[in-house]
Short mmCIF file of C-alpha atoms in Angstrom, two decimals:
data_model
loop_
_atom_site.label_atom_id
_atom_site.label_comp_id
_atom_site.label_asym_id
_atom_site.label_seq_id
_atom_site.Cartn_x
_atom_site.Cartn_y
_atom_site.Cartn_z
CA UNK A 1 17.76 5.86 44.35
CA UNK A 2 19.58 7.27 41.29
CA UNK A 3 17.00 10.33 41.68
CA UNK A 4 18.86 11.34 44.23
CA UNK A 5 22.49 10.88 43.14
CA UNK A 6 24.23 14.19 42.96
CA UNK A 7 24.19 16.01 39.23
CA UNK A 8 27.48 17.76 39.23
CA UNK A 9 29.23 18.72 35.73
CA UNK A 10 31.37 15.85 36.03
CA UNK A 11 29.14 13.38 37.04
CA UNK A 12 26.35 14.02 34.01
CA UNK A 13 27.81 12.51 31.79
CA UNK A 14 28.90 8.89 33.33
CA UNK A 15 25.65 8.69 34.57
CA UNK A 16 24.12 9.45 30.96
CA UNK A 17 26.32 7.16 29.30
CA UNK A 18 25.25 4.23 32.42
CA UNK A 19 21.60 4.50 31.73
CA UNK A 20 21.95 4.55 28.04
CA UNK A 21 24.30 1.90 27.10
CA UNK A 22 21.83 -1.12 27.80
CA UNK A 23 19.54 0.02 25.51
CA UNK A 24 22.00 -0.03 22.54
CA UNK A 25 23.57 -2.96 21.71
CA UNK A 26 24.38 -2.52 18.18
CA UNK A 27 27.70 -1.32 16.83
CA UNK A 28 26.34 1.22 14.20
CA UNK A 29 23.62 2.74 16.94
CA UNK A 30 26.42 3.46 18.78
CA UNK A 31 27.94 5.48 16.32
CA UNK A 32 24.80 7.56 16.34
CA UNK A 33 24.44 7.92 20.24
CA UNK A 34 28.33 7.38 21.48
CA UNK A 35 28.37 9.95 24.23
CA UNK A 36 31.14 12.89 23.74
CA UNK A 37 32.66 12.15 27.01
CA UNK A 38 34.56 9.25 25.35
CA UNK A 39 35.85 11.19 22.49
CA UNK A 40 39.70 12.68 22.26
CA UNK A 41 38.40 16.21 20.54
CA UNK A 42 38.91 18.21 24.00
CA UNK A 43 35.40 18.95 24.72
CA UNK A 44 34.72 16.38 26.70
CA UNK A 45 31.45 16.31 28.64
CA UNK A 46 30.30 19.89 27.08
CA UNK A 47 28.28 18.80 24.06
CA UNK A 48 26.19 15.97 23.55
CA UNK A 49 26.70 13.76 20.76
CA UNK A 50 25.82 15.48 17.61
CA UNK A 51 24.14 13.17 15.39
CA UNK A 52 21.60 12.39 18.75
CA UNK A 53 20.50 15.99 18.45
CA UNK A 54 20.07 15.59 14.55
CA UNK A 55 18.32 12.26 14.75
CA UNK A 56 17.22 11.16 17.54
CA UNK A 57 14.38 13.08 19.92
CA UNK A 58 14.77 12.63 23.76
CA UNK A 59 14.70 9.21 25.29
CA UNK A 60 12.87 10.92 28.41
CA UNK A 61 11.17 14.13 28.42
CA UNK A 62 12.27 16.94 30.17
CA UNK A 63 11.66 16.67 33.77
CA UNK A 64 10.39 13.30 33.90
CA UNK A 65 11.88 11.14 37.34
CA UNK A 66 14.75 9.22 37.88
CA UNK A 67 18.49 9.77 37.05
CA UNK A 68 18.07 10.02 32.66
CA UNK A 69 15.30 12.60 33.43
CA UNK A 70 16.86 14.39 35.94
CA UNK A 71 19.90 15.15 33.75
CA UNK A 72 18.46 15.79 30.65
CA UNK A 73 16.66 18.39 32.56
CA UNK A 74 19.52 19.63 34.07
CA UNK A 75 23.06 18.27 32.96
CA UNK A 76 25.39 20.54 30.71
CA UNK A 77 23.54 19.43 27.70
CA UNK A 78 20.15 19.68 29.14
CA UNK A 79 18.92 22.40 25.58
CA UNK A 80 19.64 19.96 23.31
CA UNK A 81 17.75 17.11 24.71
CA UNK A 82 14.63 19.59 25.79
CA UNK A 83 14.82 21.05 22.15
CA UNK A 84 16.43 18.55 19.73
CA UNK A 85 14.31 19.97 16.35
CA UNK A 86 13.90 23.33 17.35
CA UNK A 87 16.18 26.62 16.41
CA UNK A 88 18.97 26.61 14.10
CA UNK A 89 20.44 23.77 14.99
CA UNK A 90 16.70 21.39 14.65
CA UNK A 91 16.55 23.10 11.76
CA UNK A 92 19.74 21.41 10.78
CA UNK A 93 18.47 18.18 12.08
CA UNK A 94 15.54 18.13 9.90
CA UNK A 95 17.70 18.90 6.91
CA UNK A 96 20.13 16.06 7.26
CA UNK A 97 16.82 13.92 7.51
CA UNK A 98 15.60 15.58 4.03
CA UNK A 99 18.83 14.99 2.77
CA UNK A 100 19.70 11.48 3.94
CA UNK A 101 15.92 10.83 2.40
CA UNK A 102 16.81 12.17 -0.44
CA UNK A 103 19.85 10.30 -1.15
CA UNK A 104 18.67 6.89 -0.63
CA UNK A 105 15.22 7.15 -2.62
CA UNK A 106 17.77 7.02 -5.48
CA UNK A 107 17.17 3.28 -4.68
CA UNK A 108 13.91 3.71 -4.96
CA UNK A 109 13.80 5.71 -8.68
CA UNK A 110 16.50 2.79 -9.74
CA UNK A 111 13.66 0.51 -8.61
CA UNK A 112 11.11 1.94 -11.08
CA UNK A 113 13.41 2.26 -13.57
CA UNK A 114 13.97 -1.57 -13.54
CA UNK A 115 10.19 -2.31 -13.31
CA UNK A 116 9.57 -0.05 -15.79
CA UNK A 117 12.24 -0.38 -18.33
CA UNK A 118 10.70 -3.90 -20.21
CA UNK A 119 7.29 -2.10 -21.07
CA UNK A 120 8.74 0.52 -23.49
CA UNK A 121 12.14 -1.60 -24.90
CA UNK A 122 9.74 -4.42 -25.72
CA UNK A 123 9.90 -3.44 -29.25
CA UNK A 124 13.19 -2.49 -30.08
CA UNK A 125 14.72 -5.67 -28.07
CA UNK A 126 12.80 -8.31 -30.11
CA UNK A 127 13.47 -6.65 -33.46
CA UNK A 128 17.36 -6.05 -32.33
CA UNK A 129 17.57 -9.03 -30.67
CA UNK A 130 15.23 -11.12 -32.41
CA UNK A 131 13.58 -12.74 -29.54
CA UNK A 132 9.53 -14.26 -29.58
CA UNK A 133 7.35 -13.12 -27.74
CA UNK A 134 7.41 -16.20 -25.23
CA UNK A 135 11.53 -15.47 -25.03
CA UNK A 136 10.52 -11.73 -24.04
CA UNK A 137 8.24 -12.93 -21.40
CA UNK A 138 11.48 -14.47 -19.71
CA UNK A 139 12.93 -11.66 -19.97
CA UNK A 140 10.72 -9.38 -18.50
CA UNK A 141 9.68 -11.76 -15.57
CA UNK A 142 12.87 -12.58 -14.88
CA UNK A 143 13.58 -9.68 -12.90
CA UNK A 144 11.62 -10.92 -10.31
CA UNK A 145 13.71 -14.15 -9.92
CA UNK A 146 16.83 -11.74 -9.31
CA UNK A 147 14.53 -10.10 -6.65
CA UNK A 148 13.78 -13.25 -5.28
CA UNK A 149 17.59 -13.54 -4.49
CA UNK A 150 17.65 -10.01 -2.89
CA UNK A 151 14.85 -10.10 -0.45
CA UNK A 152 16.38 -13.49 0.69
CA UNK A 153 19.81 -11.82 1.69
CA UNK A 154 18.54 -8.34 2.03
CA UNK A 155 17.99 -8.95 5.88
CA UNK A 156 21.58 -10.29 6.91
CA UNK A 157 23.30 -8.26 4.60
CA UNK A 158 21.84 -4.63 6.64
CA UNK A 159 22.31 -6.97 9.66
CA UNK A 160 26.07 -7.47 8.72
CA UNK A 161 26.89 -4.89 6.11
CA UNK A 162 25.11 -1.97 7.76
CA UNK A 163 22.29 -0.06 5.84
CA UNK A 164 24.54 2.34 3.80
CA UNK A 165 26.90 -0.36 2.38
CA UNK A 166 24.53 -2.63 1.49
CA UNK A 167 22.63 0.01 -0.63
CA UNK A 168 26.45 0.54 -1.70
CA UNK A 169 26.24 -2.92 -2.73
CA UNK A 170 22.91 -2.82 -4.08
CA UNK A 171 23.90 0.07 -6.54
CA UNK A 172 27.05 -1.23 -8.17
CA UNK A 173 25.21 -5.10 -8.78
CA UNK A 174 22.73 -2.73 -10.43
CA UNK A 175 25.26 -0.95 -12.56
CA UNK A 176 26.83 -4.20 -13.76
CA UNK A 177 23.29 -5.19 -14.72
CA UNK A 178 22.47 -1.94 -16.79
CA UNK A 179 26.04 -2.56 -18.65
CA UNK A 180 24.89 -6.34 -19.27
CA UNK A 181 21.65 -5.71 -20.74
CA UNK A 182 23.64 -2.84 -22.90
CA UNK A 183 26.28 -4.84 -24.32
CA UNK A 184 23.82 -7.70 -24.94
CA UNK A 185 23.66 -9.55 -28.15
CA UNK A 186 21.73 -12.65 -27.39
CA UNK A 187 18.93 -13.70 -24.99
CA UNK A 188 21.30 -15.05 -22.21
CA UNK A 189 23.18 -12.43 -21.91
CA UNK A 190 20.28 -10.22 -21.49
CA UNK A 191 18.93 -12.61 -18.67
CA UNK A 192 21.65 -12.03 -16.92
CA UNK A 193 21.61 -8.75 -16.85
CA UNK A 194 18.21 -8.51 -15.86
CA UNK A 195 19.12 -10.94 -12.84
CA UNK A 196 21.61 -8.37 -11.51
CA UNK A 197 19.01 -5.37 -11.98
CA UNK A 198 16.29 -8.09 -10.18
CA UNK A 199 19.04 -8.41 -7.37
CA UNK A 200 19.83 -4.95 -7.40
CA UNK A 201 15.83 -4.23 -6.77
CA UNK A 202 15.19 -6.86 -4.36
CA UNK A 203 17.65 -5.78 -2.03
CA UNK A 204 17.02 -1.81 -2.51
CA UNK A 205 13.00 -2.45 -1.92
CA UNK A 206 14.06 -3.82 1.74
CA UNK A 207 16.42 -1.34 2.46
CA UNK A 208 15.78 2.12 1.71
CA UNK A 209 11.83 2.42 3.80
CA UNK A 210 13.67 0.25 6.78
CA UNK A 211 16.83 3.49 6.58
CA UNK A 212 13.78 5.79 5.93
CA UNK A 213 11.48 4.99 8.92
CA UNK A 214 14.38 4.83 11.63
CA UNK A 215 16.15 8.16 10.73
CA UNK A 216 12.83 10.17 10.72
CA UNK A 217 10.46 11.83 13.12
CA UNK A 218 7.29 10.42 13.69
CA UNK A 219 5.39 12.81 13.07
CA UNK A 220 7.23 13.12 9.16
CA UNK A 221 7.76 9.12 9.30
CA UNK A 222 5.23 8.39 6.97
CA UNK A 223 5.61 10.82 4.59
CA UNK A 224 9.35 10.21 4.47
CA UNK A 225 8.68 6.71 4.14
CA UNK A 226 5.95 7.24 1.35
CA UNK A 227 8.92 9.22 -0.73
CA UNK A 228 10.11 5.69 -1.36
CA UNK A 229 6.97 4.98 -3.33
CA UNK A 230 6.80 8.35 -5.35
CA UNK A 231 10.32 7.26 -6.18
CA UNK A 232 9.72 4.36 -8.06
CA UNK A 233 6.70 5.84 -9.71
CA UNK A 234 8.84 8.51 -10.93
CA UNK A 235 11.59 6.14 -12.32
CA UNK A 236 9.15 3.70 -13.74
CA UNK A 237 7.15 7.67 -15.08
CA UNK A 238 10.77 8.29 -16.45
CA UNK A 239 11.12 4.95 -18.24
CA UNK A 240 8.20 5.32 -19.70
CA UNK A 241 8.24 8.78 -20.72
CA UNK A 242 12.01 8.70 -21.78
CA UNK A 243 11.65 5.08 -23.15
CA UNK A 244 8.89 6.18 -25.78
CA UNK A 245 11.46 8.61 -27.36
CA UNK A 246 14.82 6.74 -27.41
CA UNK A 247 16.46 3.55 -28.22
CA UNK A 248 16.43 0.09 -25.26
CA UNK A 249 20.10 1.26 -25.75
CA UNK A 250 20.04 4.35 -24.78
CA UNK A 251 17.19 3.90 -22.21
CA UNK A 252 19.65 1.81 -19.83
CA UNK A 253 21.15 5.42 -18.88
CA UNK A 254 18.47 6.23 -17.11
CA UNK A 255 19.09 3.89 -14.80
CA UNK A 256 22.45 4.19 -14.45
CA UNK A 257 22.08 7.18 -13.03
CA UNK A 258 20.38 6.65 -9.84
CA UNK A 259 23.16 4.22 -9.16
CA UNK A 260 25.69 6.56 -9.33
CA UNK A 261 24.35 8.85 -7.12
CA UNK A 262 23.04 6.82 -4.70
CA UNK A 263 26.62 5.63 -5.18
CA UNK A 264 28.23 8.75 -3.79
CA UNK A 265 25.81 10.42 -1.82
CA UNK A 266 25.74 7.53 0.66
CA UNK A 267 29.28 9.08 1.54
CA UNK A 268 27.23 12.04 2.90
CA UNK A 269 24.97 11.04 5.33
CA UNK A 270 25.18 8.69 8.15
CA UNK A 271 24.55 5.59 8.77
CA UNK A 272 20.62 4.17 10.60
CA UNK A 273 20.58 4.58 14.30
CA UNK A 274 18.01 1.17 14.57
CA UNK A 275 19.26 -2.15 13.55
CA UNK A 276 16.31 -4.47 12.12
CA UNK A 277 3.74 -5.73 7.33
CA UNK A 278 3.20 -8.47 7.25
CA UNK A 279 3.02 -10.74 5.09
CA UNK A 280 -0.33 -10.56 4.20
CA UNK A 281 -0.49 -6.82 3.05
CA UNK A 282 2.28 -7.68 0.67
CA UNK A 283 0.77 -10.78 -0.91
CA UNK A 284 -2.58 -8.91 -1.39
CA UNK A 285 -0.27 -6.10 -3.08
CA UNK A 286 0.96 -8.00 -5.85
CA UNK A 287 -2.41 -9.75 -5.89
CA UNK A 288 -3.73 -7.29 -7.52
CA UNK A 289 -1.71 -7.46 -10.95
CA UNK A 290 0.74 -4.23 -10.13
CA UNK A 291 3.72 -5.80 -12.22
CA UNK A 292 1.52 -7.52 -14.58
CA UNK A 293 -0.02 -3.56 -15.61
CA UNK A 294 3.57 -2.58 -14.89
CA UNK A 295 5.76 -5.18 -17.29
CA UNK A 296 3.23 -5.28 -20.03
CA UNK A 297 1.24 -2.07 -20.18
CA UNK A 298 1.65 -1.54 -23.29
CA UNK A 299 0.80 -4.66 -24.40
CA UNK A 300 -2.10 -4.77 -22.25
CA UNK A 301 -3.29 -1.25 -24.05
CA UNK A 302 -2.64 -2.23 -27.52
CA UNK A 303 -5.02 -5.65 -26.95
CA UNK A 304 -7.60 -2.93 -25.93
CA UNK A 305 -6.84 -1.71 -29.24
CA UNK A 306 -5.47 1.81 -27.63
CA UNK A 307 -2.02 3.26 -28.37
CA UNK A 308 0.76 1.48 -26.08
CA UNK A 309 3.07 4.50 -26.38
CA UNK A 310 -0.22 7.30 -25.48
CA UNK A 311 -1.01 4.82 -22.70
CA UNK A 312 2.05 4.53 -20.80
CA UNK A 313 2.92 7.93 -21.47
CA UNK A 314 -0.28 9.29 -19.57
CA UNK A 315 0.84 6.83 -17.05
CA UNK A 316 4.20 8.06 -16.30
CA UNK A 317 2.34 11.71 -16.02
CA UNK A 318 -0.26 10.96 -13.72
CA UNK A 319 1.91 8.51 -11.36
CA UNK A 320 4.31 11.25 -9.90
CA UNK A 321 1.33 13.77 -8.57
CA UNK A 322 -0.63 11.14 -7.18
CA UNK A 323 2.01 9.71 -5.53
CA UNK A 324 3.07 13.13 -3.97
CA UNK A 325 -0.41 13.77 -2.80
CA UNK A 326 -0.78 10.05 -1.10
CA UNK A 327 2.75 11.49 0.79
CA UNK A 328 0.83 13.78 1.86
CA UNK A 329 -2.01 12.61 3.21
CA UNK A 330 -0.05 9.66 4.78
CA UNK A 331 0.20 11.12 8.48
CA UNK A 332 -3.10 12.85 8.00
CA UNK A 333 -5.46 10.52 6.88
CA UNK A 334 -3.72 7.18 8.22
CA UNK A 335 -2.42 3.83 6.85
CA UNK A 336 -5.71 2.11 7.24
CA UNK A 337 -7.78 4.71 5.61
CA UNK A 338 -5.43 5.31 2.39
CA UNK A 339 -5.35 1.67 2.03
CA UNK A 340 -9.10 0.68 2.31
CA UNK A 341 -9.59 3.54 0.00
CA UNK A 342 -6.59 2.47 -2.53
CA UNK A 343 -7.95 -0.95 -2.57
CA UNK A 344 -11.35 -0.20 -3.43
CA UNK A 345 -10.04 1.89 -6.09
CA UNK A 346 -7.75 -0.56 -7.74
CA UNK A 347 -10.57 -3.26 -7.81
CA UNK A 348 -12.58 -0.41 -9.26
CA UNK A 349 -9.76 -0.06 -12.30
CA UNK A 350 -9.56 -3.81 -12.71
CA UNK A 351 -13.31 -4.23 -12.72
CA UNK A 352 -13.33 -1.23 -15.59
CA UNK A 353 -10.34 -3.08 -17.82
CA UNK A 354 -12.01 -6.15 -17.63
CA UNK A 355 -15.46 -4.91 -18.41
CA UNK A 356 -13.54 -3.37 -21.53
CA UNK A 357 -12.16 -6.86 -22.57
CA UNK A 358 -15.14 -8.90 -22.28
CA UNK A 359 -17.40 -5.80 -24.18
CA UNK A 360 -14.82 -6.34 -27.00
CA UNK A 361 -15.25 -10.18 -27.38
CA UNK A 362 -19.21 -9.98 -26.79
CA UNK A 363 -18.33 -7.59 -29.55
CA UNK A 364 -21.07 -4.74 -27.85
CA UNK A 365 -20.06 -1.25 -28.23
CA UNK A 366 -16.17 -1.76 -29.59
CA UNK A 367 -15.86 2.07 -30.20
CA UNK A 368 -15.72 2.10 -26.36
CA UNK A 369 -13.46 0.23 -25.75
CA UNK A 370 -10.20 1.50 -25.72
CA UNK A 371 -11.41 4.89 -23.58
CA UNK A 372 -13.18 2.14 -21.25
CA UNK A 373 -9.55 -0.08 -21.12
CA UNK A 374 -7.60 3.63 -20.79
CA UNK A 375 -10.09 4.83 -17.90
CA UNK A 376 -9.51 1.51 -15.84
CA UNK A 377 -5.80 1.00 -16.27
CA UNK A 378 -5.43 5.11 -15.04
CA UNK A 379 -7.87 4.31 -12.12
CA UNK A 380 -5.98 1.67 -11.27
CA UNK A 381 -2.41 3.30 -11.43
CA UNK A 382 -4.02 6.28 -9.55
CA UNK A 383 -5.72 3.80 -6.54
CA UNK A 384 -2.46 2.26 -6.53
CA UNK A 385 -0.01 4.77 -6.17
CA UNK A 386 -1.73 6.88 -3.37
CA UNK A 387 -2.11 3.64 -1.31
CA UNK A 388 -1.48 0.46 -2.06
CA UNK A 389 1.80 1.23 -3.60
CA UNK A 390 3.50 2.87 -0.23
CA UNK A 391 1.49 1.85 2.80
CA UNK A 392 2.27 -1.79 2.74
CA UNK A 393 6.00 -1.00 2.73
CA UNK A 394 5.70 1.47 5.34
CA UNK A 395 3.50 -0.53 8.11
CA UNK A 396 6.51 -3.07 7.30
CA UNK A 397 9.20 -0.75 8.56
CA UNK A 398 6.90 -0.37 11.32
CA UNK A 399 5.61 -3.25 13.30
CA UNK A 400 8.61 -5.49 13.07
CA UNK A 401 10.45 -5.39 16.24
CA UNK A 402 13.97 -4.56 16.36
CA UNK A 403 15.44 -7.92 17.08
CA UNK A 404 13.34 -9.73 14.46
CA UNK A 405 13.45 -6.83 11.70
CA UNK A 406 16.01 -8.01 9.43
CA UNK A 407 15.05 -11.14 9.04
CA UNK A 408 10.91 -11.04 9.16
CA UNK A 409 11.46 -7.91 6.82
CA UNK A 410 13.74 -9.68 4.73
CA UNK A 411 11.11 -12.48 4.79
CA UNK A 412 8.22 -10.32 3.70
CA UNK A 413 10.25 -8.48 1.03
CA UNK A 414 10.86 -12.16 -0.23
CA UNK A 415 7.14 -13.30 0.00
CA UNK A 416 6.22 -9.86 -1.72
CA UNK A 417 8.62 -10.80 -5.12
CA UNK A 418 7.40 -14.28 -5.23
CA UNK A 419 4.03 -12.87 -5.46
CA UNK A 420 5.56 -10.53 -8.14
CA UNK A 421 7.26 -13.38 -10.02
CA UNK A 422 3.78 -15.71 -9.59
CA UNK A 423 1.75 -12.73 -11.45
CA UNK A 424 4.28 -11.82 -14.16
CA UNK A 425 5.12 -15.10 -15.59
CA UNK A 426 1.80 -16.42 -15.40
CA UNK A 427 0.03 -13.14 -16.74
CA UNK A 428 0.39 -13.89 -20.47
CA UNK A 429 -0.96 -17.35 -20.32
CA UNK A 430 -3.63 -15.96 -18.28
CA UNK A 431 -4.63 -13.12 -21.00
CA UNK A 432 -4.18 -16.10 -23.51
CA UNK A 433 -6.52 -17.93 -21.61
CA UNK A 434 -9.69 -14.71 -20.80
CA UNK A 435 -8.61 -11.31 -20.81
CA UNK A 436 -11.26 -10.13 -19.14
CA UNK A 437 -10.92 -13.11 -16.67
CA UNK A 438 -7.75 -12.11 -15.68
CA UNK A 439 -8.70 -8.45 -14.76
CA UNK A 440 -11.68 -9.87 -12.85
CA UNK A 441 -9.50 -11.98 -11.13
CA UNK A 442 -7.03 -9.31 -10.17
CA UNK A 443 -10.43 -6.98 -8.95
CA UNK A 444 -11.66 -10.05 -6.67
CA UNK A 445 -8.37 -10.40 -5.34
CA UNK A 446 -8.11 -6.31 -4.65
CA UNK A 447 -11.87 -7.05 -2.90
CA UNK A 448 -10.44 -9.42 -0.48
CA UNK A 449 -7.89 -7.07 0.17
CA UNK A 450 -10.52 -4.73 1.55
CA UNK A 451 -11.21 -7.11 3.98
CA UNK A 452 -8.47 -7.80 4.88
CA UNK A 453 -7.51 -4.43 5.95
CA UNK A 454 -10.47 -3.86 7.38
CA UNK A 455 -9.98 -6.80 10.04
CA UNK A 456 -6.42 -7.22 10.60
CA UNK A 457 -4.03 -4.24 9.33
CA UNK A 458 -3.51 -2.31 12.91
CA UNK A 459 -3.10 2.08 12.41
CA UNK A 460 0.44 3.09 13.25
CA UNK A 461 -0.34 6.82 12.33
CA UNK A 462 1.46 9.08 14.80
CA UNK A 463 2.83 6.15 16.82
CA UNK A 464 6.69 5.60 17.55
CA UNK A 465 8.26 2.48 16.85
CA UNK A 466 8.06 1.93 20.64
CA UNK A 467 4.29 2.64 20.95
CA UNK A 468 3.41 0.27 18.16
CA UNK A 469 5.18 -2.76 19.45
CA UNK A 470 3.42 -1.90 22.63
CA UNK A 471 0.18 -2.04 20.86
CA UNK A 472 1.09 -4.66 18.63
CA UNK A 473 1.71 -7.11 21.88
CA UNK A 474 -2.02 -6.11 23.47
CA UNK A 475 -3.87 -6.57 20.92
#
């Protein structure tokens, strides 16, 4: 019956605005989609809404029956739902996309410069500071109890707060941390700050893939998304890199950096259009020792009798390109595939680093060591970044439907840092206990993860969020 209603000027958009309003029941996806026939700028029904032609691509195609089709195809703004990406002005879409990305992975570098920050300051904090070694395992694991705290609220506040002000929020808790740990004299003090940068990362590792994945494309989604990842590399890279040739002092600028301009440029772009892995791809991530290599990797290189500063520095190089080529192949290749093939290659690295540790106390071959340690730990790094580093964060942003994505992803991101917090704080008894133990342990665990994938992790590769609930609920 509404096929046949007439499609006059005047009549397009009432009709537009009737079919569309029940599918948008959130206050900030109307701002994206509010139609232009209820705003007082004189144009009235001439022009559709301007961010749904940046963001969002055509509810119905062109043509298609009934009264949404019919008008798209024909109604006064019937090129920019046939074309929303193409000419000068999709060309403008896709730019706000690349710049809203770009703007929130700032979150993302901040992340890496928090995970990253403990392995190079080690050093200079206990000699400054004069903590032991057991007081600097605190503070390095401690992170992951702020974290904790994040990924628990992380969900209601983008429920409540919206995306943009919570990474708002996000940014200036991590600010106040960085200032903490700077003006630190004691060990308290220096917990706390590194409880507000934990926070600060817990809530930002939630938020900016969820923003990511709903403002993009699918056929970009994934390699959007997978900028999140080849952000943190690059701030933990830059921790590293920078960390090896300055002061802990000084090193806390580099990540008060990302905070400021995440800071501002959130004033630039607009806010998600969708309101919002499981829980197993995120356990199996941290599983596999990522913030044990990450929090004491130089630690872990000078045991293998290697140079700690070399070590991480050839990390921080290596990280960045990988990353970027994973981005890549992310809506090429698949999820599934880059994460069977990460996983395989990260119980490859551990397999190699604990081979190294238990040659050196069977004391067979010590001169190979160190290149044996080196050549598993960059293995590792490598397998992890293309894969197992993004993918589990992206099929997160995925599968969750929209009425349960806040809280199931705030729920996973929680599961994922107690998992972090488990491995960290437990890593130097365990290397106290079998060093080459623990790196078995972490390869077994990256072998199960195989499995796992292999069974239950579904492909969402080219798939709108639509399509995948769709697929999620038949299968």
């Amino acid at each position: 019956m509404a096929a046949t209603l007439p499609l006059s000027g005047a009549a397009s958009p009432l009709l537009l605005h009737c079919n569309a309003a029940p599918s948008v029941s959130f206050r900030h996806r109307r701002r994206w989609q509010r139609p232009t026939a209820t705003r007082h700028d004189g144009r009235g029904a001439q022009q559709l809404p301007l961010l749904v032609a940046r963001f969002l691509p055509a509810a119905v195609p062109p043509g298609a029956n009934g009264a949404c089709g019919a008008i798209a195809a024909s109604g006064p703004g019937a090129a920019a739902w046939k074309a929303p990406y193409r000419g000068s002005e999709g060309q403008g879409s896709l730019w706000m996309v690349f710049l809203a990305t770009a703007v929130v992975v700032c979150g993302s570098f901040e992340f890496g410069t928090c995970v990253g920050y403990s392995a190079p300051a080690q050093a200079g904090i206990v000699s400054d500071i004069g903590l032991s070694n057991s007081e600097y395992g605190v503070f390095g694991s401690v992170l992951t109890i702020g974290a904790m705290l994040g990924a628990v609220t992380s969900g209601r506040l983008a429920d409540i707060l919206g995306r943009k002000m919570t990474m708002r929020f996000a940014a200036v808790v991590g600010i106040f941390g960085w200032l903490t740990v700077y003006f630190a004299k004691d060990a308290m003090v220096l917990y706390a700050g590194r409880v507000l940068l934990g926070y600060c990362t817990g809530v930002l590792s939630y938020v900016v893939p969820v923003f990511i994945s709903e403002i993009a494309p699918k056929g970009i989604r994934g390699g959007l998304a997978t900028s999140n990842q080849l952000f943190i590399c690059s701030g933990c890279s830059a921790a590293y890199i920078i960390g090896a040739l300055v002061s802990w002092r000084s090193l806390v600028l580099v990540g008060l950096v990302p905070c400021a301009v995440l800071l501002v440029g959130l004033f630039f772009i607009p806010e998600s259009p969708r309101w919002l892995v499981g829980v197993g791809l995120m356990i199996f991530q941290q599983l596999g020792g990522i913030n044990a290599l990450g929090f004491y990797t130089s630690y872990i290189f000078s045991s293998a009798g290697f140079s700690g500063k070399l070590g991480t520095t050839l990390i921080g190089i290596i990280q960045i390109p990988i990353t970027f080529f994973g981005a890549l192949l992310m809506d090429r290749s698949g999820r599934r595939a880059l994460l069977l093939v990460s996983s395989s290659g990260t119980f490859l690295g551990c397999f190699l680093t604990g081979l190294s540790f238990y040659v050196k106390a069977q004391g067979l071959c010590t001169q190979l060591v160190p290149t044996l340690a080196l050549c598993g730990i960059l293995v590792y790094y490598a397998a992890y970044s293309v894969g197992m580093g993004p993918v589990p964060w992206v099929i997160m942003s995925e599968i969750f439907s929209i009425d349960m994505k806040a809280i199931a992803g705030g729920f996973v991101t929680l599961a994922s840092w107690i998992g972090s917090f488990a491995i960290s704080y437990s890593f130097n008894f365990l290397m106290d206990w079998n060093p080459a133990g623990t790196f078995f342990l972490f390869s077994a665990a990256s072998l199960v993860t195989v499995l796992f994938v292999a069974k239950v992790v579904p492909e969402t590769k080219g798939r709108t969020l639509e399509e995948i609930q769709r697929l999620l609920k038949a299968t």
